[in-house]
CSV table of C-alpha atoms and ligand atoms in Angstrom, one decimal:
chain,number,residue,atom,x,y,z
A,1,UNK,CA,0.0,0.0,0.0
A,2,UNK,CA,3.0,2.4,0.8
A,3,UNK,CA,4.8,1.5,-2.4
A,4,UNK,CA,3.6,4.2,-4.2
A,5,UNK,CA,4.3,8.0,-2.9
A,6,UNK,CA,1.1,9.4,-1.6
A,7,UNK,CA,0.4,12.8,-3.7
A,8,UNK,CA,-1.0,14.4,-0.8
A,9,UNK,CA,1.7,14.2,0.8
A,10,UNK,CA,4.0,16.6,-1.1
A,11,UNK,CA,4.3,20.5,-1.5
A,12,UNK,CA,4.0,22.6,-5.2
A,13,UNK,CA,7.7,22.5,-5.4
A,14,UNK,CA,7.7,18.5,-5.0
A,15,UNK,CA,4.8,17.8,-7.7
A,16,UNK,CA,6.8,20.8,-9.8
A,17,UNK,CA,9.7,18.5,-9.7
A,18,UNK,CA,7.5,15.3,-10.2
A,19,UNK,CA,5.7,16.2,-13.0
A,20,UNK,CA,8.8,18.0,-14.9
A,21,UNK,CA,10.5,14.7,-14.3
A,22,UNK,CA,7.5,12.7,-16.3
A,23,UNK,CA,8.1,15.0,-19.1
A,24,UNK,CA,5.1,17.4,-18.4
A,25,UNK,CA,5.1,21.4,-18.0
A,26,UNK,CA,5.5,22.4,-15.3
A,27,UNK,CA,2.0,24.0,-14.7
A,28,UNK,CA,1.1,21.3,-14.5
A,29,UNK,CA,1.7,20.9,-11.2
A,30,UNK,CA,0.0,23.6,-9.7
A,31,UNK,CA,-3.4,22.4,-11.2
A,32,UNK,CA,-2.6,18.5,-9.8
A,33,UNK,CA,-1.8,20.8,-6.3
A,34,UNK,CA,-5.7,21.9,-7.0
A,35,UNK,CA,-7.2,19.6,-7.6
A,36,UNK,CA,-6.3,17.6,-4.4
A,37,UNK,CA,-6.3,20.3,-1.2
A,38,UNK,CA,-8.5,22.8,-2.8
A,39,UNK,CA,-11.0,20.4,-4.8
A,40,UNK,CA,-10.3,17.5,-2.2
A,41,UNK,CA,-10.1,15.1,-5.2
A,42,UNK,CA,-10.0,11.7,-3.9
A,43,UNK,CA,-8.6,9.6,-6.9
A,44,UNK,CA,-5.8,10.5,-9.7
A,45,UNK,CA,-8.3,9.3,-12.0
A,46,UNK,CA,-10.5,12.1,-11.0
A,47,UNK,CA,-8.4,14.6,-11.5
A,48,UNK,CA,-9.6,15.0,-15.3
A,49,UNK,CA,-7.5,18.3,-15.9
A,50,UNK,CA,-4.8,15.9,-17.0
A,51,UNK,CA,-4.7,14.1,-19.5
A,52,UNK,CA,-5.9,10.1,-19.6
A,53,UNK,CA,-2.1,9.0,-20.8
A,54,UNK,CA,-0.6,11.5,-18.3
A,55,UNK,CA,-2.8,9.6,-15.9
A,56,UNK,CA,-1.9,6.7,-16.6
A,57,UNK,CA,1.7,7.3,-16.2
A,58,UNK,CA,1.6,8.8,-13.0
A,59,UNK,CA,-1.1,6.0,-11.3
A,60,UNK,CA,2.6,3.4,-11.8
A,61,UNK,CA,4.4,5.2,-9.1
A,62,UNK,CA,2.0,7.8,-7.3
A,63,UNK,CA,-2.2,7.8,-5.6
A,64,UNK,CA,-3.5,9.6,-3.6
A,65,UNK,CA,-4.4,8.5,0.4
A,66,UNK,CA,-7.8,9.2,1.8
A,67,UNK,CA,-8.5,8.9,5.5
A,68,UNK,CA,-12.4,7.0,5.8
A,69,UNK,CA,-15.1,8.0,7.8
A,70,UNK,CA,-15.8,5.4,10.4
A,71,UNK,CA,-18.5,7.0,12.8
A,72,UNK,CA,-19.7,10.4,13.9
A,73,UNK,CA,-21.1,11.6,17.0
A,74,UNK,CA,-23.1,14.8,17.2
A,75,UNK,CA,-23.8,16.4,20.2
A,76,UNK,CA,-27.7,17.0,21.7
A,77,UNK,CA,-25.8,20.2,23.8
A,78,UNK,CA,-24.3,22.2,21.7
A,79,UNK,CA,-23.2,21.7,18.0
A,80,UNK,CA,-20.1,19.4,18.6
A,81,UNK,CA,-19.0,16.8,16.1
A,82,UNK,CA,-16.6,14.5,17.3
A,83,UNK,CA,-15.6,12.1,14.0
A,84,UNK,CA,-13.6,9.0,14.1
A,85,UNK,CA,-11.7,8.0,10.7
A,86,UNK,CA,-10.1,5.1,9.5
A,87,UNK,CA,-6.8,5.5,8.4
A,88,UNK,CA,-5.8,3.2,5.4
A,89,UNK,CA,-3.5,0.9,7.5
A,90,UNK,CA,-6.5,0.1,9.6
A,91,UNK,CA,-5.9,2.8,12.8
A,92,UNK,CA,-8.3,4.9,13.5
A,93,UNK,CA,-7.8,8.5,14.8
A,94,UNK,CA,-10.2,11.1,16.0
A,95,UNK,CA,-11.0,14.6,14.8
A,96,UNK,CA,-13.8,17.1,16.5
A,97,UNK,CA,-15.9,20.1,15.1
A,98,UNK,CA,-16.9,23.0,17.5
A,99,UNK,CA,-19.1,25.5,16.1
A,100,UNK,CA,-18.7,28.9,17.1
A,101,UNK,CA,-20.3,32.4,17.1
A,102,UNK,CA,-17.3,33.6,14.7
A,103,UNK,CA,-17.3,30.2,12.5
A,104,UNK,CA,-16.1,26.4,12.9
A,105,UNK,CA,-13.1,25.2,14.7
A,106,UNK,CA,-11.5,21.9,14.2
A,107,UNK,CA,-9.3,19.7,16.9
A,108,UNK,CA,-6.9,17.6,14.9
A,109,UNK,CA,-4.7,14.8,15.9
A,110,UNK,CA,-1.5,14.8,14.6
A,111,UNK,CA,-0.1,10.7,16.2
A,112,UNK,CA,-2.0,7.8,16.6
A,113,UNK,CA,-1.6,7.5,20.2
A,114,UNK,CA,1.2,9.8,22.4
A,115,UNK,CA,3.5,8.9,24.2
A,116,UNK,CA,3.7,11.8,26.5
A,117,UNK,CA,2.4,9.5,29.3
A,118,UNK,CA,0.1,12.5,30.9
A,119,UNK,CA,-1.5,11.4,34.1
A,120,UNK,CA,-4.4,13.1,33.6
A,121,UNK,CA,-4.7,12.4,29.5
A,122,UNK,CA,-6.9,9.1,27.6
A,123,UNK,CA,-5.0,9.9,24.9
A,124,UNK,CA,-1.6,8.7,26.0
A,125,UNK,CA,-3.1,5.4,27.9
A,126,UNK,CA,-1.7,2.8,25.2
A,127,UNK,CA,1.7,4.6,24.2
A,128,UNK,CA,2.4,5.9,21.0
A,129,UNK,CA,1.4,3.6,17.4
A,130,UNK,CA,2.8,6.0,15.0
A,131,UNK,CA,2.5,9.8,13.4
A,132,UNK,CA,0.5,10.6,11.4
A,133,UNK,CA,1.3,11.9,7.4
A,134,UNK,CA,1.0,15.2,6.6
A,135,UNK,CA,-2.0,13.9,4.4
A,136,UNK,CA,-3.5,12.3,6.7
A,137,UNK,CA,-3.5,15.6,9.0
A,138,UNK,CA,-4.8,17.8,6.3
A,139,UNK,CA,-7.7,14.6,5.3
A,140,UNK,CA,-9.0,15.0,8.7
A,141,UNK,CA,-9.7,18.8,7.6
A,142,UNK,CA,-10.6,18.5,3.7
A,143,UNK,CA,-13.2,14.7,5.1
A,144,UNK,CA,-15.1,17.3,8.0
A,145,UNK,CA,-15.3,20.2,5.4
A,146,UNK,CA,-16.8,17.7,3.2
A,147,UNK,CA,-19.4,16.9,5.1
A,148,UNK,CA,-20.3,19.8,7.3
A,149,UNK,CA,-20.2,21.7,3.9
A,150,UNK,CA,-19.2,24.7,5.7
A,151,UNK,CA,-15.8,26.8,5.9
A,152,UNK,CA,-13.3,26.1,8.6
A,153,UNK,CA,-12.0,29.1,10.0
A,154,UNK,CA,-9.8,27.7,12.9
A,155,UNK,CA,-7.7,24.8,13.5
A,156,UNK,CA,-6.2,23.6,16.7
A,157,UNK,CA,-3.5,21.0,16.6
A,158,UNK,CA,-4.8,19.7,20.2
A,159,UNK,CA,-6.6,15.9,19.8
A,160,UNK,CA,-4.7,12.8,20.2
A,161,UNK,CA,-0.8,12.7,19.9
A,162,UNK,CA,2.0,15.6,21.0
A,163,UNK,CA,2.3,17.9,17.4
A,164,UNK,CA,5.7,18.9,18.4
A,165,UNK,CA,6.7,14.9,18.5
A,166,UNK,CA,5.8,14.9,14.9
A,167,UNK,CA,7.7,17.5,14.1
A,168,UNK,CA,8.7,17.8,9.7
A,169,UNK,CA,4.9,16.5,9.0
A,170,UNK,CA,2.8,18.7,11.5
A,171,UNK,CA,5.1,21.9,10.0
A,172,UNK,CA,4.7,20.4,6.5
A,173,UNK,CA,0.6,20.1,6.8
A,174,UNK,CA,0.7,24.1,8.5
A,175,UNK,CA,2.3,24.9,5.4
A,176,UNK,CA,-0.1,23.0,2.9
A,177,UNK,CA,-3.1,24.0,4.7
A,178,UNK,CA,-1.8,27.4,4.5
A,179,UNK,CA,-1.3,27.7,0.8
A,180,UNK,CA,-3.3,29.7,-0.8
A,181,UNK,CA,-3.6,26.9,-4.1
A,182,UNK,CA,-5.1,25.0,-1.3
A,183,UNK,CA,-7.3,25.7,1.5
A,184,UNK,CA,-5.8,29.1,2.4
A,185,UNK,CA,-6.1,28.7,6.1
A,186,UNK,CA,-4.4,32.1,7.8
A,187,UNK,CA,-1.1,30.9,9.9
A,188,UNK,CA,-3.0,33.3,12.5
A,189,UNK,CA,-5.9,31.0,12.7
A,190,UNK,CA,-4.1,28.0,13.5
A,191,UNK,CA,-3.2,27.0,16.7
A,192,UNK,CA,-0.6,24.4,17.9
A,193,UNK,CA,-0.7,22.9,21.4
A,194,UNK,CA,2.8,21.0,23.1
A,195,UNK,CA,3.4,19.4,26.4
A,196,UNK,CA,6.7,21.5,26.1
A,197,UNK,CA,9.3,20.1,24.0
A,198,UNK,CA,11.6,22.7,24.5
A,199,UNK,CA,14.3,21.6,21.5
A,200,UNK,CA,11.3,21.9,18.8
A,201,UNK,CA,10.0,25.1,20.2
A,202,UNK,CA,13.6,26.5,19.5
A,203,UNK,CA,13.1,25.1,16.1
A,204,UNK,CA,9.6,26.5,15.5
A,205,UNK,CA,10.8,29.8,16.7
A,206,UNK,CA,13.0,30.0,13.9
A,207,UNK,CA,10.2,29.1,11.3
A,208,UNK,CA,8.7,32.4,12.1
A,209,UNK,CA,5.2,31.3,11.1
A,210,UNK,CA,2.8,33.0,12.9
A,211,UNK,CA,0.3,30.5,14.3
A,212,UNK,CA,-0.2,30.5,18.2
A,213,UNK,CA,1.4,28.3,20.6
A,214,UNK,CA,-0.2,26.6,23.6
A,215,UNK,CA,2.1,25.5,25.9
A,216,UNK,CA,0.3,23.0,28.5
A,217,UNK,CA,2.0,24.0,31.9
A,218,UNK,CA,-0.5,22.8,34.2
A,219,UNK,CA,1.6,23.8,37.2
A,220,UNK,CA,3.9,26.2,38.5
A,221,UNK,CA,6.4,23.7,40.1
A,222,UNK,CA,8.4,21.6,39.0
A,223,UNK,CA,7.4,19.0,41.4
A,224,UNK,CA,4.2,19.1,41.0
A,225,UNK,CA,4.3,19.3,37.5
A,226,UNK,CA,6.4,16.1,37.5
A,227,UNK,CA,3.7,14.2,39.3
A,228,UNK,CA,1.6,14.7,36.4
A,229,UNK,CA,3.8,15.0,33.3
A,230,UNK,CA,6.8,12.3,32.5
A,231,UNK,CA,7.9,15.5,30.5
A,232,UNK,CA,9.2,17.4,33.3
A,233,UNK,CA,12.0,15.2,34.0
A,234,UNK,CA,13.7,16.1,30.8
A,235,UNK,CA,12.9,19.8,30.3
A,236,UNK,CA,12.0,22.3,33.5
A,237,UNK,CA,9.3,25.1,33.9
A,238,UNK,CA,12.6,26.9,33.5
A,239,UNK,CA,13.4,26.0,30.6
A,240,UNK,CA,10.0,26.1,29.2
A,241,UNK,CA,9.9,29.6,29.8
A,242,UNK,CA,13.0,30.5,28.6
A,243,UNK,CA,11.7,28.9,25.1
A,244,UNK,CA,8.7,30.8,25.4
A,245,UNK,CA,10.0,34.0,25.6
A,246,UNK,CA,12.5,33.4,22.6
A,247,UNK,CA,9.5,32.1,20.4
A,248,UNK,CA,7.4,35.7,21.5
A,249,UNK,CA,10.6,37.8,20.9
A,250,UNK,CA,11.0,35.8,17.3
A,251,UNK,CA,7.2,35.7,16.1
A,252,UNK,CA,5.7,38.7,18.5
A,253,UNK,CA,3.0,36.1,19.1
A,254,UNK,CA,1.3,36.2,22.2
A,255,UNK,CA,1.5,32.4,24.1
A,256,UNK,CA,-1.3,30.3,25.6
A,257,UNK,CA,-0.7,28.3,28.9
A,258,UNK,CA,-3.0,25.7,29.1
A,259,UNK,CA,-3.6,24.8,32.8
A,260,UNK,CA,-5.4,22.2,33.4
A,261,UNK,CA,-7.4,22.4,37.3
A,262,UNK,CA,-6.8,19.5,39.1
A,263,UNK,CA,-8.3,18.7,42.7
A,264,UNK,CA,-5.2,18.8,45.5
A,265,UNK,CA,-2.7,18.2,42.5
A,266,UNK,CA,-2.3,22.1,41.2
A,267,UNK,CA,-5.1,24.2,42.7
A,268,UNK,CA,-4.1,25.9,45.4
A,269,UNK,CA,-3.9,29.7,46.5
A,270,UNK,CA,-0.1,29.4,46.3
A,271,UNK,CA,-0.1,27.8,43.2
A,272,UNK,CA,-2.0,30.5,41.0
A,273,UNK,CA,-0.1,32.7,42.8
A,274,UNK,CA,3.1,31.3,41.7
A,275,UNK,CA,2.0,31.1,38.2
A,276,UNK,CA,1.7,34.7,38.3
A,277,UNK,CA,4.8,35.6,39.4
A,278,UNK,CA,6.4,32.9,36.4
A,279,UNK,CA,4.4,35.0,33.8
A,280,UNK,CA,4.8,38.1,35.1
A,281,UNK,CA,5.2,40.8,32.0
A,282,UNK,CA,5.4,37.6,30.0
A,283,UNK,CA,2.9,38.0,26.1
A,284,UNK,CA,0.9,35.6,27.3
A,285,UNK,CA,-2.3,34.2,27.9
A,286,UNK,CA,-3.5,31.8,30.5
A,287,UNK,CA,-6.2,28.8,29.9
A,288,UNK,CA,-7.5,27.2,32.6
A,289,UNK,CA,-9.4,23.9,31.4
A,290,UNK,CA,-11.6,21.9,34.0
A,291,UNK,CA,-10.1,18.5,34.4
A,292,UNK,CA,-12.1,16.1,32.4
A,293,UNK,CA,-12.0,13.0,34.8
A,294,UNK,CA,-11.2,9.8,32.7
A,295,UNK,CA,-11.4,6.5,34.0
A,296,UNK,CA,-8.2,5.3,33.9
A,297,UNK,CA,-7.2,7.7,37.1
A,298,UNK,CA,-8.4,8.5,40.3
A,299,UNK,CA,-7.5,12.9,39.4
A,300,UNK,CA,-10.8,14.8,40.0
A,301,UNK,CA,-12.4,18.3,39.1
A,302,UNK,CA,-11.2,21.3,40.8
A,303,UNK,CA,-14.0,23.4,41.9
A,304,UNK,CA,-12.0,26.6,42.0
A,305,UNK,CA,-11.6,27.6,38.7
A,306,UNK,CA,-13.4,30.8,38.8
A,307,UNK,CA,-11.3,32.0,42.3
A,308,UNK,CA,-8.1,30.5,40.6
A,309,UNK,CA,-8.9,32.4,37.5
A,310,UNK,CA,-9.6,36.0,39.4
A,311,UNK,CA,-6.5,36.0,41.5
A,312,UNK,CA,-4.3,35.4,38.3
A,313,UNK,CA,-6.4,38.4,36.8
A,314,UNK,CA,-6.0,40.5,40.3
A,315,UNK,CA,-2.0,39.9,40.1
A,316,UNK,CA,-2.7,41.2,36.1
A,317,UNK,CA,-2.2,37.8,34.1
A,318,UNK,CA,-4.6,37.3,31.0
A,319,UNK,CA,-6.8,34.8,31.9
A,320,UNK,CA,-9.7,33.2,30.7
A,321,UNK,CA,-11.7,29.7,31.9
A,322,UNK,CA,-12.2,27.5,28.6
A,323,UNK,CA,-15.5,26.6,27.9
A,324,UNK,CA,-15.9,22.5,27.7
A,325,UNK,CA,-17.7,21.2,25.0
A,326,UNK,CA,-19.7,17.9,23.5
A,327,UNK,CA,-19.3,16.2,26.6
A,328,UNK,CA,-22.1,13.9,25.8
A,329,UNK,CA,-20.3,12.8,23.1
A,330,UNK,CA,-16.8,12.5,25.0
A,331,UNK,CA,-15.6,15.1,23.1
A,332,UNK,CA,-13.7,16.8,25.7
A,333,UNK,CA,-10.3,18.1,25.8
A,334,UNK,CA,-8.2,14.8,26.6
A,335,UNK,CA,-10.7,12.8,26.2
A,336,UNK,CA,-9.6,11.4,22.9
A,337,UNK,CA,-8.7,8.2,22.3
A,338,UNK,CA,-9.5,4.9,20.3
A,339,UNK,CA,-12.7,3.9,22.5
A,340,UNK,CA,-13.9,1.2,19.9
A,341,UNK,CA,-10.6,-0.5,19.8
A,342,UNK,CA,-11.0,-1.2,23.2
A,343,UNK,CA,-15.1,-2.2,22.6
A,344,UNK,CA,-15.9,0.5,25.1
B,401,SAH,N1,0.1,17.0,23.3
B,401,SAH,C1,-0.4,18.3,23.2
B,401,SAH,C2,-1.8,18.4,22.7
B,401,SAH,C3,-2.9,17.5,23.1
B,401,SAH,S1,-3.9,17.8,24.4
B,401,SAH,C4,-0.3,19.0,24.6
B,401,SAH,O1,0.1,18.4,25.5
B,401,SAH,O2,-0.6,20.2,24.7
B,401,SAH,C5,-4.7,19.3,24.4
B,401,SAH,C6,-4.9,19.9,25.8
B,401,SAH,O3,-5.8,19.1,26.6
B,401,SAH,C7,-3.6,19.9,26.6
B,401,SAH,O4,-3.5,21.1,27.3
B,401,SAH,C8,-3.8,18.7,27.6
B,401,SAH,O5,-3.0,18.8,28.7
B,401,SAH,C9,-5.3,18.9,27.9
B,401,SAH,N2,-5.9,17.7,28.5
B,401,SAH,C10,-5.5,16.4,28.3
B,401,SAH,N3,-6.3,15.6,29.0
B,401,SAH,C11,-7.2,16.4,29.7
B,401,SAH,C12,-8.3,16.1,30.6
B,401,SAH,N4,-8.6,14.9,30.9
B,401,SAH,N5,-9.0,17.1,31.0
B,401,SAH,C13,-8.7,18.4,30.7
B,401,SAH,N6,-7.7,18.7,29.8
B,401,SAH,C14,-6.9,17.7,29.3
């Protein structure tokens, strides 16, 4: 099945160099590019711009993938989708749809699995099976446009899998989705969420694209925060911060840190006050995200979000409480993970 190179997979300037290379012009190329991420084309037989012979030719060494849709759950409380979609090797990964005032939203996995090993996270329970393709990432966007039949006007790189553990094809699909032959998606309106791996934040830095980064934090110690997150044995709050403030001082983007309230673990008095003082004069943003209790641990539900939430705003920290949604559907933040695998 992987013999042949997935088209989808590639940017203008690898089709330009494809297609050349079969002995076509190179124009060529930028209608194939079309046809599959602004058309979403399924088949290279579909793709009738070419010619039948041309076809022909390229169907001996090329197709193109196409992510399946397995089963979709819409929520009765509010107009959540959350999708599951079979990936051609048999996996199956998970997308969701949040509709908004300002337009649609889509969560996108970017591994099968993660092996971040979160305490508090489904998504992490059975390790990491692999990462995802950059087609596969931008099939989960061009399969729910498809069938909502509706523009997508934000993407979050937060479902299932660490983006910043799959690093080339998550910055390869933020480029694709971006290209305006393609789907057109503003850098601006894409967001990318990481655990905190400090070496590709450097690296991401550098890109200068200007999507927004979350950074999960979760706590202000490190810990605490190592109680909860096999990460923080390798890179410190420290550290974390020291890559934040190089990534606003190389994009002027402001930063998101997710923080996740957890009963007795990180929502104490002391600790939003600490995660003041860390931010203090910081770009940045703070999240707070009600814990979404999963079965496989015993973590529960703060119930001090709101007082957490005001004394970060009293010491003058951006902060807002995110609002959960299609919980009926188990759509939740963390909540992601390959339920029907498991025949629950
Ligand atoms: N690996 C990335 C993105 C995936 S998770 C990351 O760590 O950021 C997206 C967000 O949901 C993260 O902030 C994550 O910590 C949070 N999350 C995971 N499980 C959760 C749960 N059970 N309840 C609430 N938030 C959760």
């Amino acid at each position: 099945m992987y013999l042949k190179k997935d088209l989808k997979d590639l940017k203008l300037e690898e089709l330009e160099e494809i297609i050349t290379s079969l002995g076509e012009k190179k124009f060529r190329a930028k209608q194939l590019f079309k046809w599959i991420h602004e058309k979403n084309i399924k088949d290279i037989d579909d793709i009738t711009v070419l010619s039948k012979e041309f076809r022909i030719k390229l169907k001996e060494d090329f197709y193109i993938s196409n992510i399946k849709m397995h089963e979709k759950f819409e929520s009765k409380i509010d107009k959540t989708i959350k999708y599951l979609f079979l990936l051609e090797d048999g996996n199956i990964i998970e997308s969701v749809r949040m509709k908004h005032k300002h337009g649609n939203s889509i969560c996108l996995s970017t591994q099968v699995g993660c092996k971040m090993g979160c305490s508090f996270c489904a998504s992490t329970k059975e390790g990491l099976i692999r990462n995802l393709t950059t087609a596969e990432i931008l099939d989960q966007v061009y399969k729910i446009k498809e069938d909502i039949d509706e523009n997508i006007s934000n993407i979050v790189l937060m479902g299932t899998g660490e983006p910043l553990d799959n690093y080339e094809n998550v910055l390869k699909f933020i480029r694709l989705i971006n290209d305006k032959n393609g789907q057109n998606i503003s850098m601006r309106s894409i967001s990318l969420s990481t655990c905190g791996l400090v070496e590709e934040m450097y690296k991401l830095a550098e890109k200068n694209i200007p999507i927004t980064l979350s950074i999960s934090l979760h706590s202000a110690s490190n810990d605490d925060r190592k109680k909860i997150m096999p990460i923080s044995n390798k890179y410190s709050i420290e550290d974390i911060l020291d890559a934040s403030r190089y990534y606003i001082e190389k994009t002027n983007r402001r930063i998101t840190f997710e923080y996740t309230l957890i009963k007795d673990v990180n929502d104490k008095k002391e600790d939003a006050k600490k995660l003041s003082e860390l931010l203090k004069g910081m770009l940045a943003h703070v999240n707070i995200i009600p814990l979404n209790p999963i079965k496989e641990s015993n973590l529960e539900t703060s119930n001090y979000a709101s007082d957490f939430s005001e004394l970060l705003i009293k010491k003058g920290i951006n902060t807002t409480i995110r609002r959960e949604m299609g919980r009926d559907i188990n759509a939740a933040c963390g909540q992601l993970r390959n339920n029907i695998l498991n025949g629950n």
